[in-house]
mmCIF file of C-alpha atoms in Angstrom:
data_model
loop_
_atom_site.group_PDB
_atom_site.id
_atom_site.type_symbol
_atom_site.label_atom_id
_atom_site.label_comp_id
_atom_site.label_asym_id
_atom_site.label_seq_id
_atom_site.Cartn_x
_atom_site.Cartn_y
_atom_site.Cartn_z
ATOM 1 C CA MET A 1 -15.010 -34.338 -2.422
ATOM 2 C CA ILE A 2 -12.021 -32.037 -1.978
ATOM 3 C CA ALA A 3 -9.137 -33.313 0.139
ATOM 4 C CA VAL A 4 -7.096 -30.765 2.073
ATOM 5 C CA LYS A 5 -4.047 -31.041 4.292
ATOM 6 C CA LYS A 6 -4.609 -31.342 8.019
ATOM 7 C CA GLY A 7 -4.715 -27.941 9.655
ATOM 8 C CA PHE A 8 -6.326 -26.061 6.782
ATOM 9 C CA SER A 9 -9.356 -24.145 7.936
ATOM 10 C CA ALA A 10 -12.916 -24.640 6.787
ATOM 11 C CA ALA A 11 -12.734 -21.188 5.215
ATOM 12 C CA LEU A 12 -9.854 -22.264 3.023
ATOM 13 C CA LEU A 13 -11.756 -25.400 2.014
ATOM 14 C CA LEU A 14 -14.630 -23.227 0.860
ATOM 15 C CA CYS A 15 -12.206 -20.945 -0.971
ATOM 16 C CA VAL A 16 -10.773 -23.890 -2.881
ATOM 17 C CA ALA A 17 -14.233 -25.241 -3.644
ATOM 18 C CA PHE A 18 -15.568 -21.960 -4.969
ATOM 19 C CA ALA A 19 -12.845 -20.413 -7.096
ATOM 20 C CA ALA A 20 -14.842 -17.387 -8.214
ATOM 21 C CA SER A 21 -15.649 -16.439 -4.640
ATOM 22 C CA CYS A 22 -11.988 -16.939 -3.743
ATOM 23 C CA ALA A 23 -10.917 -14.544 -6.500
ATOM 24 C CA ASP A 24 -13.310 -11.936 -5.125
ATOM 25 C CA ASP A 25 -11.839 -12.421 -1.650
ATOM 26 C CA LEU A 26 -8.273 -12.068 -2.957
ATOM 27 C CA ALA A 27 -9.183 -8.703 -4.447
ATOM 28 C CA LYS A 28 -9.795 -7.497 -0.878
ATOM 29 C CA VAL A 29 -6.345 -8.622 0.325
ATOM 30 C CA THR A 30 -3.464 -6.174 0.753
ATOM 31 C CA LEU A 31 0.013 -7.579 1.368
ATOM 32 C CA VAL A 32 2.810 -5.540 2.930
ATOM 33 C CA LEU A 33 6.026 -6.888 1.413
ATOM 34 C CA GLY A 34 9.154 -6.422 3.509
ATOM 35 C CA ASP A 35 12.359 -5.766 1.570
ATOM 36 C CA GLN A 36 16.046 -5.004 2.153
ATOM 37 C CA ALA A 37 17.756 -2.263 0.129
ATOM 38 C CA ARG A 38 15.006 -2.635 -2.507
ATOM 39 C CA ASN A 39 16.399 -5.958 -3.709
ATOM 40 C CA LEU A 40 13.046 -7.636 -4.261
ATOM 41 C CA ARG A 41 11.155 -4.549 -5.351
ATOM 42 C CA SER A 42 13.647 -3.776 -8.127
ATOM 43 C CA LEU A 43 13.384 -7.317 -9.414
ATOM 44 C CA VAL A 44 9.595 -7.356 -9.304
ATOM 45 C CA GLU A 45 9.260 -3.990 -11.037
ATOM 46 C CA ALA A 46 11.840 -4.830 -13.702
ATOM 47 C CA SER A 47 10.219 -8.165 -14.541
ATOM 48 C CA GLY A 48 6.643 -6.921 -14.307
ATOM 49 C CA VAL A 49 5.518 -10.154 -12.654
ATOM 50 C CA MET A 50 3.134 -8.419 -10.243
ATOM 51 C CA LYS A 51 1.232 -6.358 -12.819
ATOM 52 C CA ASP A 52 -1.742 -8.717 -12.888
ATOM 53 C CA ALA A 53 -1.645 -9.772 -9.227
ATOM 54 C CA PRO A 54 -5.245 -10.406 -8.050
ATOM 55 C CA TYR A 55 -4.586 -8.623 -4.722
ATOM 56 C CA GLN A 56 -3.194 -5.297 -3.564
ATOM 57 C CA PHE A 57 0.345 -4.901 -2.250
ATOM 58 C CA ARG A 58 2.805 -2.288 -1.078
ATOM 59 C CA TRP A 59 6.494 -2.355 -0.231
ATOM 60 C CA ALA A 60 8.186 -1.657 3.096
ATOM 61 C CA ASN A 61 11.925 -1.125 2.638
ATOM 62 C CA PHE A 62 14.611 -1.566 5.327
ATOM 63 C CA GLN A 63 18.383 -1.158 5.251
ATOM 64 C CA GLY A 64 19.056 -4.463 7.000
ATOM 65 C CA ALA A 65 17.494 -7.609 8.436
ATOM 66 C CA ALA A 66 17.326 -6.423 12.051
ATOM 67 C CA PRO A 67 14.853 -3.555 11.478
ATOM 68 C CA LEU A 68 12.938 -5.651 8.950
ATOM 69 C CA PHE A 69 12.330 -8.403 11.479
ATOM 70 C CA GLU A 70 11.327 -5.878 14.124
ATOM 71 C CA ALA A 71 8.627 -4.826 11.685
ATOM 72 C CA GLN A 72 7.629 -8.453 11.269
ATOM 73 C CA ARG A 73 7.536 -8.847 15.058
ATOM 74 C CA ALA A 74 5.142 -5.912 15.218
ATOM 75 C CA GLY A 75 2.939 -7.399 12.477
ATOM 76 C CA ALA A 76 3.726 -4.456 10.191
ATOM 77 C CA VAL A 77 4.743 -6.684 7.246
ATOM 78 C CA ASP A 78 3.294 -9.898 5.854
ATOM 79 C CA THR A 79 6.525 -11.161 4.285
ATOM 80 C CA SER A 80 10.242 -10.586 4.691
ATOM 81 C CA TYR A 81 13.479 -11.538 3.001
ATOM 82 C CA ALA A 82 16.835 -12.204 4.684
ATOM 83 C CA GLY A 83 19.823 -14.511 4.997
ATOM 84 C CA ASP A 84 19.742 -17.724 6.972
ATOM 85 C CA LEU A 85 21.295 -16.499 10.237
ATOM 86 C CA PRO A 86 19.125 -13.354 10.523
ATOM 87 C CA VAL A 87 16.054 -15.544 9.973
ATOM 88 C CA LEU A 88 17.247 -17.870 12.734
ATOM 89 C CA MET A 89 17.994 -14.911 14.988
ATOM 90 C CA ALA A 90 14.498 -13.560 14.475
ATOM 91 C CA ALA A 91 12.824 -16.920 15.062
ATOM 92 C CA SER A 92 14.927 -17.547 18.146
ATOM 93 C CA GLY A 93 13.876 -14.167 19.490
ATOM 94 C CA GLY A 94 10.200 -14.979 19.088
ATOM 95 C CA VAL A 95 9.388 -13.307 15.765
ATOM 96 C CA ASP A 96 6.229 -14.760 14.250
ATOM 97 C CA LEU A 97 7.484 -16.249 10.962
ATOM 98 C CA LYS A 98 7.583 -19.244 8.644
ATOM 99 C CA ILE A 99 10.177 -19.909 5.941
ATOM 100 C CA ILE A 100 8.299 -20.365 2.663
ATOM 101 C CA ALA A 101 10.889 -20.096 -0.151
ATOM 102 C CA THR A 102 14.650 -20.270 -0.706
ATOM 103 C CA ASN A 103 16.834 -17.788 -2.543
ATOM 104 C CA VAL A 104 20.089 -19.342 -3.748
ATOM 105 C CA GLY A 105 22.573 -16.526 -3.299
ATOM 106 C CA ASP A 106 26.074 -15.783 -4.518
ATOM 107 C CA SER A 107 28.999 -15.993 -2.092
ATOM 108 C CA ALA A 108 30.446 -12.769 -3.516
ATOM 109 C CA THR A 109 27.575 -10.718 -2.057
ATOM 110 C CA ASN A 110 28.957 -10.958 1.485
ATOM 111 C CA GLY A 111 32.535 -9.904 2.185
ATOM 112 C CA LEU A 112 35.162 -8.649 4.618
ATOM 113 C CA ILE A 113 36.819 -5.477 3.331
ATOM 114 C CA VAL A 114 39.457 -2.929 4.309
ATOM 115 C CA PRO A 115 40.167 0.551 2.901
ATOM 116 C CA ALA A 116 42.313 0.775 -0.228
ATOM 117 C CA ASP A 117 45.283 2.234 1.655
ATOM 118 C CA SER A 118 44.995 -0.085 4.666
ATOM 119 C CA PRO A 119 48.210 -1.749 5.884
ATOM 120 C CA ILE A 120 46.139 -4.894 6.522
ATOM 121 C CA HIS A 121 46.606 -7.464 3.752
ATOM 122 C CA SER A 122 45.589 -10.704 5.470
ATOM 123 C CA VAL A 123 42.967 -11.842 7.935
ATOM 124 C CA LYS A 124 45.664 -12.735 10.486
ATOM 125 C CA GLU A 125 46.640 -9.069 10.612
ATOM 126 C CA LEU A 126 43.191 -8.268 12.030
ATOM 127 C CA ALA A 127 44.231 -9.644 15.431
ATOM 128 C CA GLY A 128 43.786 -6.932 18.028
ATOM 129 C CA LYS A 129 41.764 -4.744 15.634
ATOM 130 C CA THR A 130 38.098 -3.747 15.640
ATOM 131 C CA VAL A 131 35.895 -5.152 12.895
ATOM 132 C CA VAL A 132 32.554 -3.520 12.164
ATOM 133 C CA VAL A 133 29.776 -5.969 11.305
ATOM 134 C CA SER A 134 26.546 -4.970 9.579
ATOM 135 C CA SER A 135 23.836 -4.904 10.489
ATOM 136 C CA ALA A 136 23.324 -6.453 13.925
ATOM 137 C CA ARG A 137 24.225 -9.384 16.139
ATOM 138 C CA GLY A 138 23.255 -12.551 14.301
ATOM 139 C CA SER A 139 23.789 -11.181 10.793
ATOM 140 C CA ILE A 140 25.153 -13.027 7.767
ATOM 141 C CA SER A 141 28.238 -10.845 8.050
ATOM 142 C CA GLN A 142 28.898 -12.035 11.586
ATOM 143 C CA HIS A 143 28.661 -15.592 10.259
ATOM 144 C CA LEU A 144 31.203 -14.704 7.573
ATOM 145 C CA LEU A 145 33.567 -13.082 10.082
ATOM 146 C CA TYR A 146 33.543 -16.117 12.362
ATOM 147 C CA GLY A 147 34.269 -18.381 9.412
ATOM 148 C CA VAL A 148 37.093 -16.132 8.213
ATOM 149 C CA LEU A 149 38.708 -16.045 11.650
ATOM 150 C CA GLU A 150 38.516 -19.822 12.036
ATOM 151 C CA GLU A 151 39.990 -20.323 8.560
ATOM 152 C CA ALA A 152 42.895 -18.041 9.505
ATOM 153 C CA GLY A 153 43.520 -19.884 12.761
ATOM 154 C CA LEU A 154 42.355 -16.987 14.936
ATOM 155 C CA LYS A 155 40.034 -17.242 17.925
ATOM 156 C CA ARG A 156 36.749 -15.368 17.739
ATOM 157 C CA ASP A 157 37.856 -13.002 20.486
ATOM 158 C CA ALA A 158 41.006 -12.079 18.548
ATOM 159 C CA VAL A 159 39.072 -9.083 17.206
ATOM 160 C CA ALA A 160 36.674 -6.643 18.802
ATOM 161 C CA ILE A 161 33.286 -6.504 17.064
ATOM 162 C CA ARG A 162 31.047 -3.474 16.663
ATOM 163 C CA PHE A 163 27.590 -3.871 15.169
ATOM 164 C CA VAL A 164 26.574 -0.913 13.001
ATOM 165 C CA LEU A 165 23.685 -0.535 10.558
ATOM 166 C CA PRO A 166 25.041 -0.513 6.992
ATOM 167 C CA THR A 167 24.240 3.081 6.005
ATOM 168 C CA ASP A 168 26.006 4.406 9.117
ATOM 169 C CA ALA A 169 28.885 1.963 8.642
ATOM 170 C CA SER A 170 29.241 2.988 5.010
ATOM 171 C CA ALA A 171 29.689 6.644 5.951
ATOM 172 C CA ALA A 172 32.221 5.755 8.642
ATOM 173 C CA PHE A 173 34.130 3.427 6.306
ATOM 174 C CA ASN A 174 34.328 6.068 3.579
ATOM 175 C CA SER A 175 35.684 8.613 6.050
ATOM 176 C CA GLY A 176 38.436 6.268 7.245
ATOM 177 C CA GLN A 177 36.954 5.538 10.677
ATOM 178 C CA ILE A 178 36.702 1.770 10.163
ATOM 179 C CA ALA A 179 39.708 -0.534 9.860
ATOM 180 C CA ALA A 180 37.729 -3.532 8.593
ATOM 181 C CA TRP A 181 34.085 -4.054 7.699
ATOM 182 C CA ALA A 182 32.076 -7.233 7.198
ATOM 183 C CA THR A 183 29.059 -6.370 5.089
ATOM 184 C CA PHE A 184 26.831 -7.367 2.184
ATOM 185 C CA ASP A 185 25.513 -6.037 -1.115
ATOM 186 C CA PRO A 186 24.685 -3.409 -2.138
ATOM 187 C CA TYR A 187 26.888 -1.802 0.530
ATOM 188 C CA LEU A 188 29.745 -4.203 -0.222
ATOM 189 C CA GLY A 189 29.621 -3.607 -3.959
ATOM 190 C CA ILE A 190 29.492 0.172 -3.556
ATOM 191 C CA ALA A 191 32.496 0.126 -1.205
ATOM 192 C CA GLU A 192 34.479 -2.086 -3.593
ATOM 193 C CA GLN A 193 33.807 0.297 -6.469
ATOM 194 C CA HIS A 194 35.194 3.112 -4.335
ATOM 195 C CA GLY A 195 38.459 1.254 -3.769
ATOM 196 C CA ALA A 196 37.797 -1.064 -0.831
ATOM 197 C CA ARG A 197 39.943 -4.202 -0.865
ATOM 198 C CA LEU A 198 38.319 -7.562 -0.339
ATOM 199 C CA LEU A 199 40.076 -9.783 2.189
ATOM 200 C CA ARG A 200 37.601 -12.653 1.868
ATOM 201 C CA ASP A 201 34.121 -13.347 0.577
ATOM 202 C CA SER A 202 31.829 -16.037 1.964
ATOM 203 C CA LYS A 203 32.600 -18.798 -0.547
ATOM 204 C CA GLY A 204 32.804 -22.076 1.327
ATOM 205 C CA LEU A 205 32.187 -20.376 4.674
ATOM 206 C CA THR A 206 28.420 -19.798 4.701
ATOM 207 C CA THR A 207 25.413 -21.404 3.020
ATOM 208 C CA SER A 208 24.727 -18.314 0.835
ATOM 209 C CA LEU A 209 21.046 -19.129 1.296
ATOM 210 C CA SER A 210 18.423 -16.481 1.943
ATOM 211 C CA PHE A 211 14.759 -17.027 2.624
ATOM 212 C CA VAL A 212 11.411 -15.494 1.956
ATOM 213 C CA THR A 213 9.431 -15.711 5.163
ATOM 214 C CA ALA A 214 5.814 -14.992 5.943
ATOM 215 C CA THR A 215 4.254 -13.826 9.165
ATOM 216 C CA GLU A 216 2.537 -16.845 10.680
ATOM 217 C CA SER A 217 -0.558 -14.861 11.595
ATOM 218 C CA SER A 218 -0.897 -13.823 7.933
ATOM 219 C CA LEU A 219 -0.650 -17.441 6.820
ATOM 220 C CA LYS A 220 -3.546 -18.332 9.104
ATOM 221 C CA ASP A 221 -5.788 -16.059 7.046
ATOM 222 C CA PRO A 222 -6.954 -18.251 4.110
ATOM 223 C CA GLN A 223 -6.971 -15.475 1.503
ATOM 224 C CA LYS A 224 -3.686 -13.971 2.638
ATOM 225 C CA ARG A 225 -2.113 -17.414 2.543
ATOM 226 C CA LEU A 226 -3.111 -17.810 -1.094
ATOM 227 C CA ALA A 227 -1.862 -14.312 -1.905
ATOM 228 C CA ILE A 228 1.480 -14.979 -0.189
ATOM 229 C CA ALA A 229 1.843 -18.257 -2.082
ATOM 230 C CA ASP A 230 1.146 -16.459 -5.341
ATOM 231 C CA PHE A 231 3.719 -13.790 -4.454
ATOM 232 C CA ALA A 232 6.375 -16.458 -3.754
ATOM 233 C CA ARG A 233 5.802 -18.072 -7.148
ATOM 234 C CA ARG A 234 5.941 -14.698 -8.887
ATOM 235 C CA LEU A 235 9.245 -13.966 -7.140
ATOM 236 C CA ALA A 236 10.656 -17.198 -8.556
ATOM 237 C CA LYS A 237 9.591 -16.074 -12.045
ATOM 238 C CA ALA A 238 11.091 -12.646 -11.425
ATOM 239 C CA ARG A 239 14.460 -14.102 -10.441
ATOM 240 C CA ALA A 240 14.480 -16.247 -13.573
ATOM 241 C CA TRP A 241 13.636 -13.170 -15.641
ATOM 242 C CA GLY A 242 16.405 -11.149 -13.971
ATOM 243 C CA ILE A 243 18.990 -13.797 -14.768
ATOM 244 C CA ALA A 244 17.842 -13.890 -18.400
ATOM 245 C CA HIS A 245 17.604 -10.075 -18.757
ATOM 246 C CA PRO A 246 20.510 -8.605 -16.765
ATOM 247 C CA ASP A 247 20.618 -5.227 -18.524
ATOM 248 C CA GLU A 248 16.921 -4.468 -18.087
ATOM 249 C CA TYR A 249 17.046 -5.561 -14.476
ATOM 250 C CA ASN A 250 20.110 -3.425 -13.842
ATOM 251 C CA GLN A 251 18.384 -0.320 -15.209
ATOM 252 C CA VAL A 252 15.458 -0.623 -12.801
ATOM 253 C CA TYR A 253 17.696 -1.525 -9.850
ATOM 254 C CA SER A 254 19.909 1.491 -10.474
ATOM 255 C CA SER A 255 16.945 3.858 -10.677
ATOM 256 C CA LEU A 256 15.442 2.585 -7.418
ATOM 257 C CA THR A 257 18.739 2.609 -5.513
ATOM 258 C CA ARG A 258 19.950 5.866 -7.120
ATOM 259 C CA LEU A 259 23.160 4.172 -8.218
ATOM 260 C CA SER A 260 24.438 4.737 -11.717
ATOM 261 C CA PRO A 261 23.929 1.768 -14.064
ATOM 262 C CA ALA A 262 27.708 1.243 -14.020
ATOM 263 C CA GLU A 263 27.764 1.163 -10.207
ATOM 264 C CA ALA A 264 24.764 -1.148 -10.048
ATOM 265 C CA LYS A 265 25.926 -3.666 -12.650
ATOM 266 C CA PRO A 266 28.470 -5.602 -10.506
ATOM 267 C CA ILE A 267 25.847 -5.859 -7.766
ATOM 268 C CA THR A 268 22.965 -7.039 -9.937
ATOM 269 C CA ALA A 269 25.250 -9.497 -11.733
ATOM 270 C CA ARG A 270 25.714 -11.505 -8.532
ATOM 271 C CA ILE A 271 22.459 -10.910 -6.739
ATOM 272 C CA SER A 272 20.895 -14.389 -7.001
ATOM 273 C CA HIS A 273 20.931 -17.763 -8.713
ATOM 274 C CA GLY A 274 17.170 -18.235 -8.332
ATOM 275 C CA ILE A 275 14.242 -18.581 -5.943
ATOM 276 C CA ARG A 276 12.620 -21.971 -5.430
ATOM 277 C CA PRO A 277 10.701 -24.065 -2.891
ATOM 278 C CA VAL A 278 12.551 -24.957 0.304
ATOM 279 C CA THR A 279 14.277 -28.357 0.119
ATOM 280 C CA THR A 280 15.196 -30.851 2.816
ATOM 281 C CA GLU A 281 18.848 -30.091 2.025
ATOM 282 C CA ASP A 282 18.235 -26.387 2.702
ATOM 283 C CA ILE A 283 16.687 -27.238 6.046
ATOM 284 C CA ALA A 284 19.603 -29.523 6.978
ATOM 285 C CA LYS A 285 22.197 -26.872 6.061
ATOM 286 C CA VAL A 286 20.475 -24.160 8.026
ATOM 287 C CA GLN A 287 19.986 -26.491 10.991
ATOM 288 C CA GLN A 288 23.781 -26.773 11.159
ATOM 289 C CA VAL A 289 24.001 -22.982 11.239
ATOM 290 C CA SER A 290 21.356 -22.909 13.964
ATOM 291 C CA ASP A 291 23.178 -25.487 16.072
ATOM 292 C CA LEU A 292 26.508 -23.654 15.733
ATOM 293 C CA PHE A 293 25.198 -20.231 16.705
ATOM 294 C CA SER A 294 23.100 -21.682 19.471
ATOM 295 C CA SER A 295 26.219 -23.297 20.925
ATOM 296 C CA LEU A 296 27.995 -19.932 20.688
ATOM 297 C CA ALA A 297 25.100 -18.285 22.571
ATOM 298 C CA ILE A 298 24.511 -15.911 19.643
ATOM 299 C CA LEU A 299 20.976 -17.199 19.200
ATOM 300 C CA PRO A 300 18.785 -16.544 22.264
ATOM 301 C CA GLY A 301 17.499 -20.122 22.049
ATOM 302 C CA LYS A 302 17.679 -23.248 19.928
ATOM 303 C CA VAL A 303 15.747 -23.243 16.651
ATOM 304 C CA ASN A 304 14.238 -26.296 15.003
ATOM 305 C CA VAL A 305 14.443 -25.214 11.352
ATOM 306 C CA GLN A 306 11.926 -27.818 10.209
ATOM 307 C CA ALA A 307 9.404 -26.408 12.685
ATOM 308 C CA ILE A 308 9.687 -22.867 11.320
ATOM 309 C CA THR A 309 9.409 -23.990 7.681
ATOM 310 C CA ASP A 310 6.160 -24.405 5.764
ATOM 311 C CA THR A 311 6.900 -26.135 2.459
ATOM 312 C CA SER A 312 3.212 -26.271 1.529
ATOM 313 C CA VAL A 313 2.816 -22.518 1.039
ATOM 314 C CA PHE A 314 4.758 -22.276 -2.228
ATOM 315 C CA GLU A 315 2.276 -24.552 -3.991
ATOM 316 C CA ALA A 316 -0.889 -23.366 -2.239
ATOM 317 C CA ARG A 317 -3.636 -22.412 -4.716
#
């Protein structure tokens, strides 16, 4: 007799019991994989981990978390990938999602920058200035900015905030229209290579955790659930491969993003420390973020992080 966790459907029980039939069903599945700035796609293509996937898949690329989660709200993607606060923002706003895997990020991928010739040399000098935050309210860059201001002894209303999608903000920053910009890679890395000065990265100020999420309605489909679980495990292998093969990964990333290998290298060098199952410590850390931004009325409503996490998906077979 096969034991299954409470809540699994009879269809999934049959799929587990009859592996050959399950494999046939997986061949009929097509996953739409949501991505930001081709971060995941470049890793997957460089590592080759999806070459023998027993299901079909296609990528949907977005420049930031806000449009990606709108696609998830509309059911246009099966999975997504974003930092902790954007995930919370989406869940709080009613987006149909479950956290299924953790990406351990690098604090250098999120930073507050000013132009090379800016007279601003410290965070305190931002008082009274406008800071552009990418990409939208509830982004990881807003989290960074709030932490930076608190560290400098400034109130949150000491600066005016404008939310601008990163491609538009990048153009404005390069043309000298932005005094200070809180953003993330690859936009941060590109700006730094063109002379932007870093005032502060997110080390010690944010969790640096990102998450792979899956649309809850997709997880309710037994075959899609198995395909999503397989994809999560392959992503973990791809991250490990990328860390072990930085030059090969950089070549594919640069070709997909149309950056030169030299421009891409500082970005790919700090892109991730690995993907793994979600831990109780991850949940506790992100719950603190949820509580803070709920108290600040940034989140539309309170989020119970445990309730939007499904730790069983990563191991589902």
